[in-house]
PDB file of C-alpha atoms in Angstrom:
ATOM      1  CA  MET W   1     146.272 116.977 100.175  1.00  0.00           C
ATOM      2  CA  ALA W   2     149.697 115.388 100.640  1.00  0.00           C
ATOM      3  CA  ARG W   3     152.216 115.763  97.850  1.00  0.00           C
ATOM      4  CA  ILE W   4     154.378 112.732  97.047  1.00  0.00           C
ATOM      5  CA  LEU W   5     157.304 112.186  94.683  1.00  0.00           C
ATOM      6  CA  ILE W   6     157.923 108.664  93.345  1.00  0.00           C
ATOM      7  CA  ALA W   7     161.302 108.119  91.684  1.00  0.00           C
ATOM      8  CA  ASP W   8     161.652 104.731  89.982  1.00  0.00           C
ATOM      9  CA  ASP W   9     163.066 103.771  86.581  1.00  0.00           C
ATOM     10  CA  HIS W  10     160.593 100.937  86.090  1.00  0.00           C
ATOM     11  CA  ASP W  11     157.757 102.714  84.268  1.00  0.00           C
ATOM     12  CA  LEU W  12     155.055 100.120  84.951  1.00  0.00           C
ATOM     13  CA  VAL W  13     155.778  99.931  88.677  1.00  0.00           C
ATOM     14  CA  ARG W  14     156.062 103.704  89.074  1.00  0.00           C
ATOM     15  CA  GLU W  15     152.894 104.469  87.166  1.00  0.00           C
ATOM     16  CA  THR W  16     150.950 101.745  88.963  1.00  0.00           C
ATOM     17  CA  LEU W  17     151.992 103.108  92.363  1.00  0.00           C
ATOM     18  CA  ALA W  18     151.169 106.663  91.310  1.00  0.00           C
ATOM     19  CA  ALA W  19     147.756 105.693  89.952  1.00  0.00           C
ATOM     20  CA  PHE W  20     146.915 103.783  93.110  1.00  0.00           C
ATOM     21  CA  MET W  21     147.827 106.741  95.310  1.00  0.00           C
ATOM     22  CA  ARG W  22     145.908 109.227  93.166  1.00  0.00           C
ATOM     23  CA  ASP W  23     142.842 106.974  93.200  1.00  0.00           C
ATOM     24  CA  MET W  24     142.790 107.266  96.984  1.00  0.00           C
ATOM     25  CA  GLY W  25     141.920 110.929  96.513  1.00  0.00           C
ATOM     26  CA  GLN W  26     144.308 111.933  99.290  1.00  0.00           C
ATOM     27  CA  PHE W  27     147.528 112.507  97.383  1.00  0.00           C
ATOM     28  CA  THR W  28     148.981 114.403  94.466  1.00  0.00           C
ATOM     29  CA  VAL W  29     151.862 112.481  92.905  1.00  0.00           C
ATOM     30  CA  ASP W  30     154.833 113.545  90.793  1.00  0.00           C
ATOM     31  CA  GLN W  31     157.088 111.020  89.059  1.00  0.00           C
ATOM     32  CA  ALA W  32     160.757 110.752  88.113  1.00  0.00           C
ATOM     33  CA  ALA W  33     162.644 107.945  86.357  1.00  0.00           C
ATOM     34  CA  ALA W  34     166.138 108.710  87.679  1.00  0.00           C
ATOM     35  CA  LEU W  35     167.756 110.394  90.659  1.00  0.00           C
ATOM     36  CA  PRO W  36     168.900 113.528  88.741  1.00  0.00           C
ATOM     37  CA  GLU W  37     165.320 114.026  87.542  1.00  0.00           C
ATOM     38  CA  ALA W  38     164.042 113.601  91.104  1.00  0.00           C
ATOM     39  CA  VAL W  39     166.601 116.087  92.429  1.00  0.00           C
ATOM     40  CA  LYS W  40     165.505 118.629  89.824  1.00  0.00           C
ATOM     41  CA  LEU W  41     161.836 118.249  90.798  1.00  0.00           C
ATOM     42  CA  ILE W  42     162.662 118.628  94.494  1.00  0.00           C
ATOM     43  CA  GLU W  43     164.761 121.725  93.875  1.00  0.00           C
ATOM     44  CA  GLU W  44     162.053 123.265  91.694  1.00  0.00           C
ATOM     45  CA  ASN W  45     159.112 122.437  93.963  1.00  0.00           C
ATOM     46  CA  ALA W  46     160.615 121.977  97.440  1.00  0.00           C
ATOM     47  CA  ALA W  47     157.202 121.192  98.851  1.00  0.00           C
ATOM     48  CA  TYR W  48     156.946 117.401  98.971  1.00  0.00           C
ATOM     49  CA  ASP W  49     155.467 115.733 102.016  1.00  0.00           C
ATOM     50  CA  LEU W  50     157.057 112.366 101.167  1.00  0.00           C
ATOM     51  CA  ILE W  51     159.746 111.218  98.730  1.00  0.00           C
ATOM     52  CA  LEU W  52     160.012 107.570  97.607  1.00  0.00           C
ATOM     53  CA  LEU W  53     163.252 106.447  95.950  1.00  0.00           C
ATOM     54  CA  ASP W  54     163.939 103.184  94.138  1.00  0.00           C
ATOM     55  CA  TYR W  55     167.412 102.193  95.248  1.00  0.00           C
ATOM     56  CA  THR W  56     168.602 100.843  91.881  1.00  0.00           C
ATOM     57  CA  MET W  57     167.377 103.528  89.473  1.00  0.00           C
ATOM     58  CA  PRO W  58     169.919 105.472  87.390  1.00  0.00           C
ATOM     59  CA  GLY W  59     172.026 107.825  89.488  1.00  0.00           C
ATOM     60  CA  MET W  60     170.985 106.220  92.755  1.00  0.00           C
ATOM     61  CA  THR W  61     173.451 104.726  95.232  1.00  0.00           C
ATOM     62  CA  LEU W  62     173.279 104.072  98.939  1.00  0.00           C
ATOM     63  CA  PRO W  63     173.900 105.979 101.057  1.00  0.00           C
ATOM     64  CA  ASP W  64     174.928 108.885  98.760  1.00  0.00           C
ATOM     65  CA  GLY W  65     171.689 109.218  96.798  1.00  0.00           C
ATOM     66  CA  LEU W  66     169.630 108.991  99.951  1.00  0.00           C
ATOM     67  CA  THR W  67     171.784 111.552 101.756  1.00  0.00           C
ATOM     68  CA  GLN W  68     171.635 113.959  98.813  1.00  0.00           C
ATOM     69  CA  THR W  69     167.861 113.734  98.619  1.00  0.00           C
ATOM     70  CA  MET W  70     167.444 114.217 102.349  1.00  0.00           C
ATOM     71  CA  GLY W  71     169.713 117.262 102.155  1.00  0.00           C
ATOM     72  CA  ILE W  72     167.569 119.069  99.592  1.00  0.00           C
ATOM     73  CA  GLY W  73     164.191 117.750 100.710  1.00  0.00           C
ATOM     74  CA  LYS W  74     163.718 120.413 103.387  1.00  0.00           C
ATOM     75  CA  GLY W  75     162.747 117.925 106.061  1.00  0.00           C
ATOM     76  CA  ALA W  76     160.477 115.730 103.950  1.00  0.00           C
ATOM     77  CA  PRO W  77     160.739 112.042 104.892  1.00  0.00           C
ATOM     78  CA  VAL W  78     162.627 110.021 102.289  1.00  0.00           C
ATOM     79  CA  ALA W  79     161.855 106.298 102.039  1.00  0.00           C
ATOM     80  CA  ILE W  80     163.380 103.570  99.886  1.00  0.00           C
ATOM     81  CA  ILE W  81     161.213 101.334  97.712  1.00  0.00           C
ATOM     82  CA  SER W  82     162.320  98.092  96.067  1.00  0.00           C
ATOM     83  CA  GLY W  83     160.893  94.948  94.582  1.00  0.00           C
ATOM     84  CA  THR W  84     163.696  92.578  95.443  1.00  0.00           C
ATOM     85  CA  ALA W  85     166.207  94.208  97.788  1.00  0.00           C
ATOM     86  CA  SER W  86     167.591  91.938 100.473  1.00  0.00           C
ATOM     87  CA  PRO W  87     166.925  92.529 104.174  1.00  0.00           C
ATOM     88  CA  SER W  88     170.553  93.619 104.567  1.00  0.00           C
ATOM     89  CA  VAL W  89     170.078  96.361 101.961  1.00  0.00           C
ATOM     90  CA  ALA W  90     166.880  97.477 103.680  1.00  0.00           C
ATOM     91  CA  LYS W  91     168.620  97.628 107.047  1.00  0.00           C
ATOM     92  CA  GLY W  92     171.468  99.602 105.501  1.00  0.00           C
ATOM     93  CA  ALA W  93     169.054 102.144 104.072  1.00  0.00           C
ATOM     94  CA  LEU W  94     167.299 102.566 107.412  1.00  0.00           C
ATOM     95  CA  SER W  95     170.641 102.950 109.184  1.00  0.00           C
ATOM     96  CA  ALA W  96     171.614 105.629 106.666  1.00  0.00           C
ATOM     97  CA  GLY W  97     168.596 107.697 107.632  1.00  0.00           C
ATOM     98  CA  ALA W  98     165.769 106.507 105.401  1.00  0.00           C
ATOM     99  CA  ALA W  99     162.345 107.134 106.905  1.00  0.00           C
ATOM    100  CA  GLY W 100     161.274 103.683 105.827  1.00  0.00           C
ATOM    101  CA  PHE W 101     161.665 100.764 103.476  1.00  0.00           C
ATOM    102  CA  LEU W 102     158.679  99.763 101.356  1.00  0.00           C
ATOM    103  CA  PRO W 103     158.815  96.427  99.488  1.00  0.00           C
ATOM    104  CA  LYS W 104     156.967  96.768  96.183  1.00  0.00           C
ATOM    105  CA  THR W 105     155.423  93.373  96.886  1.00  0.00           C
ATOM    106  CA  MET W 106     153.289  94.671  99.769  1.00  0.00           C
ATOM    107  CA  ASN W 107     149.546  94.646  99.226  1.00  0.00           C
ATOM    108  CA  PRO W 108     147.732  97.950  98.509  1.00  0.00           C
ATOM    109  CA  GLU W 109     146.205  98.248 101.976  1.00  0.00           C
ATOM    110  CA  THR W 110     149.574  97.805 103.672  1.00  0.00           C
ATOM    111  CA  LEU W 111     151.187 100.269 101.265  1.00  0.00           C
ATOM    112  CA  LEU W 112     148.550 102.880 102.053  1.00  0.00           C
ATOM    113  CA  SER W 113     149.037 102.362 105.800  1.00  0.00           C
ATOM    114  CA  ALA W 114     152.818 102.666 105.384  1.00  0.00           C
ATOM    115  CA  ILE W 115     152.500 105.913 103.432  1.00  0.00           C
ATOM    116  CA  LYS W 116     150.153 107.416 106.019  1.00  0.00           C
ATOM    117  CA  HIS W 117     152.540 106.369 108.785  1.00  0.00           C
ATOM    118  CA  LEU W 118     155.450 108.065 106.998  1.00  0.00           C
ATOM    119  CA  LEU W 119     153.410 111.225 106.390  1.00  0.00           C
ATOM    120  CA  GLN W 120     152.665 111.384 110.111  1.00  0.00           C
ATOM    121  CA  GLY W 121     156.386 111.409 110.855  1.00  0.00           C
ATOM    122  CA  GLY W 122     156.784 107.740 111.685  1.00  0.00           C
ATOM    123  CA  ILE W 123     159.493 105.319 110.608  1.00  0.00           C
ATOM    124  CA  TYR W 124     158.226 102.375 108.564  1.00  0.00           C
ATOM    125  CA  THR W 125     160.161  99.161 109.161  1.00  0.00           C
ATOM    126  CA  PRO W 126     158.633  95.985 107.693  1.00  0.00           C
ATOM    127  CA  GLN W 127     159.888  93.810 110.531  1.00  0.00           C
ATOM    128  CA  THR W 128     158.706  90.501 109.092  1.00  0.00           C
ATOM    129  CA  PHE W 129     160.615  91.246 105.908  1.00  0.00           C
ATOM    130  CA  LEU W 130     163.708  92.442 107.760  1.00  0.00           C
ATOM    131  CA  ASP W 131     163.783  89.268 109.857  1.00  0.00           C
ATOM    132  CA  THR W 132     163.419  86.944 106.862  1.00  0.00           C
ATOM    133  CA  PRO W 133     166.620  85.454 105.408  1.00  0.00           C
ATOM    134  CA  SER W 134     166.861  86.499 101.777  1.00  0.00           C
ATOM    135  CA  LYS W 135     166.514  83.718  99.224  1.00  0.00           C
ATOM    136  CA  THR W 136     168.237  85.865  96.633  1.00  0.00           C
ATOM    137  CA  GLU W 137     171.059  87.189  98.781  1.00  0.00           C
ATOM    138  CA  ALA W 138     173.672  85.212  96.873  1.00  0.00           C
ATOM    139  CA  ARG W 139     174.374  86.289  93.334  1.00  0.00           C
ATOM    140  CA  VAL W 140     172.495  84.140  90.842  1.00  0.00           C
ATOM    141  CA  HIS W 141     174.477  82.630  87.970  1.00  0.00           C
ATOM    142  CA  LEU W 142     172.917  83.186  84.565  1.00  0.00           C
ATOM    143  CA  THR W 143     174.411  82.050  81.271  1.00  0.00           C
ATOM    144  CA  PRO W 144     175.494  84.733  78.769  1.00  0.00           C
ATOM    145  CA  ARG W 145     172.416  83.998  76.648  1.00  0.00           C
ATOM    146  CA  GLU W 146     170.103  84.213  79.650  1.00  0.00           C
ATOM    147  CA  LEU W 147     171.662  87.574  80.472  1.00  0.00           C
ATOM    148  CA  ASP W 148     171.000  88.710  76.898  1.00  0.00           C
ATOM    149  CA  VAL W 149     167.355  87.732  77.267  1.00  0.00           C
ATOM    150  CA  LEU W 150     167.087  89.380  80.676  1.00  0.00           C
ATOM    151  CA  ARG W 151     168.560  92.556  79.215  1.00  0.00           C
ATOM    152  CA  GLY W 152     165.896  92.506  76.537  1.00  0.00           C
ATOM    153  CA  ILE W 153     163.161  92.044  79.121  1.00  0.00           C
ATOM    154  CA  CYS W 154     164.507  95.000  81.109  1.00  0.00           C
ATOM    155  CA  GLU W 155     164.344  97.082  77.933  1.00  0.00           C
ATOM    156  CA  GLY W 156     160.665  96.230  77.631  1.00  0.00           C
ATOM    157  CA  LYS W 157     161.033  94.082  74.529  1.00  0.00           C
ATOM    158  CA  ALA W 158     158.666  91.245  73.612  1.00  0.00           C
ATOM    159  CA  ASN W 159     159.984  87.712  73.067  1.00  0.00           C
ATOM    160  CA  LYS W 160     159.683  88.166  69.306  1.00  0.00           C
ATOM    161  CA  GLU W 161     161.854  91.305  69.419  1.00  0.00           C
ATOM    162  CA  ILE W 162     164.450  89.628  71.631  1.00  0.00           C
ATOM    163  CA  ALA W 163     164.552  86.628  69.301  1.00  0.00           C
ATOM    164  CA  ARG W 164     165.143  88.905  66.314  1.00  0.00           C
ATOM    165  CA  ASP W 165     167.922  90.801  68.136  1.00  0.00           C
ATOM    166  CA  LEU W 166     169.663  87.571  69.115  1.00  0.00           C
ATOM    167  CA  ASP W 167     168.968  85.801  65.820  1.00  0.00           C
ATOM    168  CA  VAL W 168     167.278  82.835  67.505  1.00  0.00           C
ATOM    169  CA  GLN W 169     163.808  81.281  67.425  1.00  0.00           C
ATOM    170  CA  GLU W 170     161.105  82.830  69.604  1.00  0.00           C
ATOM    171  CA  VAL W 171     160.541  79.460  71.304  1.00  0.00           C
ATOM    172  CA  THR W 172     164.193  79.529  72.374  1.00  0.00           C
ATOM    173  CA  VAL W 173     163.680  82.906  74.022  1.00  0.00           C
ATOM    174  CA  LYS W 174     160.600  81.571  75.822  1.00  0.00           C
ATOM    175  CA  LEU W 175     162.661  78.709  77.224  1.00  0.00           C
ATOM    176  CA  HIS W 176     165.351  81.132  78.411  1.00  0.00           C
ATOM    177  CA  VAL W 177     162.703  83.321  80.069  1.00  0.00           C
ATOM    178  CA  LYS W 178     161.301  80.299  81.872  1.00  0.00           C
ATOM    179  CA  THR W 179     164.754  79.160  83.037  1.00  0.00           C
ATOM    180  CA  LEU W 180     165.996  82.548  84.209  1.00  0.00           C
ATOM    181  CA  SER W 181     162.693  83.216  85.987  1.00  0.00           C
ATOM    182  CA  ARG W 182     163.130  79.943  87.876  1.00  0.00           C
ATOM    183  CA  LYS W 183     166.728  80.798  88.781  1.00  0.00           C
ATOM    184  CA  LEU W 184     165.723  84.270  89.972  1.00  0.00           C
ATOM    185  CA  GLN W 185     162.588  82.953  91.708  1.00  0.00           C
ATOM    186  CA  ALA W 186     160.639  85.550  89.747  1.00  0.00           C
ATOM    187  CA  ARG W 187     156.863  85.433  89.479  1.00  0.00           C
ATOM    188  CA  ASN W 188     156.768  87.002  86.017  1.00  0.00           C
ATOM    189  CA  ARG W 189     158.782  89.018  83.486  1.00  0.00           C
ATOM    190  CA  THR W 190     158.368  92.289  85.392  1.00  0.00           C
ATOM    191  CA  HIS W 191     159.552  90.680  88.606  1.00  0.00           C
ATOM    192  CA  ALA W 192     162.525  89.128  86.785  1.00  0.00           C
ATOM    193  CA  ALA W 193     163.503  92.548  85.458  1.00  0.00           C
ATOM    194  CA  MET W 194     163.349  94.065  88.951  1.00  0.00           C
ATOM    195  CA  ILE W 195     165.486  91.270  90.384  1.00  0.00           C
ATOM    196  CA  GLY W 196     167.999  91.619  87.576  1.00  0.00           C
ATOM    197  CA  ARG W 197     168.351  95.351  88.199  1.00  0.00           C
ATOM    198  CA  ASP W 198     168.464  95.059  91.983  1.00  0.00           C
ATOM    199  CA  GLN W 199     171.172  92.376  91.883  1.00  0.00           C
ATOM    200  CA  ASN W 200     173.161  94.280  89.228  1.00  0.00           C
ATOM    201  CA  LEU W 201     173.020  91.271  86.911  1.00  0.00           C
ATOM    202  CA  ILE W 202     172.819  93.529  83.890  1.00  0.00           C
TER     203      ILE W 202
END
């Protein structure tokens, strides 16, 4: 049974990916929420068959974080995962030695195929994604209040909690969420949080 490490600071995304892989019955999965935590697990276990790194989690930079992980991974393929990274970031990761780039938006069947391909020693390059001009390549402009709301979303707070923190009405927060989601082209709150992190908006 293949052993996989998923390192991602977005709890919902990480746990969803881990649960999906475990449900396949073919993988055992360990989790980390930051690069230092991932490094510690690798150094302690040193027996992973595949390592997946979110490129915007705490402690992670490209290419340094990738290079460090590859150096201690004892030959295990190291791939980058992201929900909103641009094609240029993906290409940079692959050029730096990543075994693959896995968009978090891929469907479960494609994800499973990608993981199997990586475990077999292949390089996973989502060519359609890499060839697509990024709609979010340019930095999005959010107002200070929208940034406050986005920060609250990234902290996992509900609209009511954000409204209390900012001393505004909950309906005002809802309007800000709707506006910033449109600006970020986000499908939902979770997607907006991923975009905000990946574009270093907060």
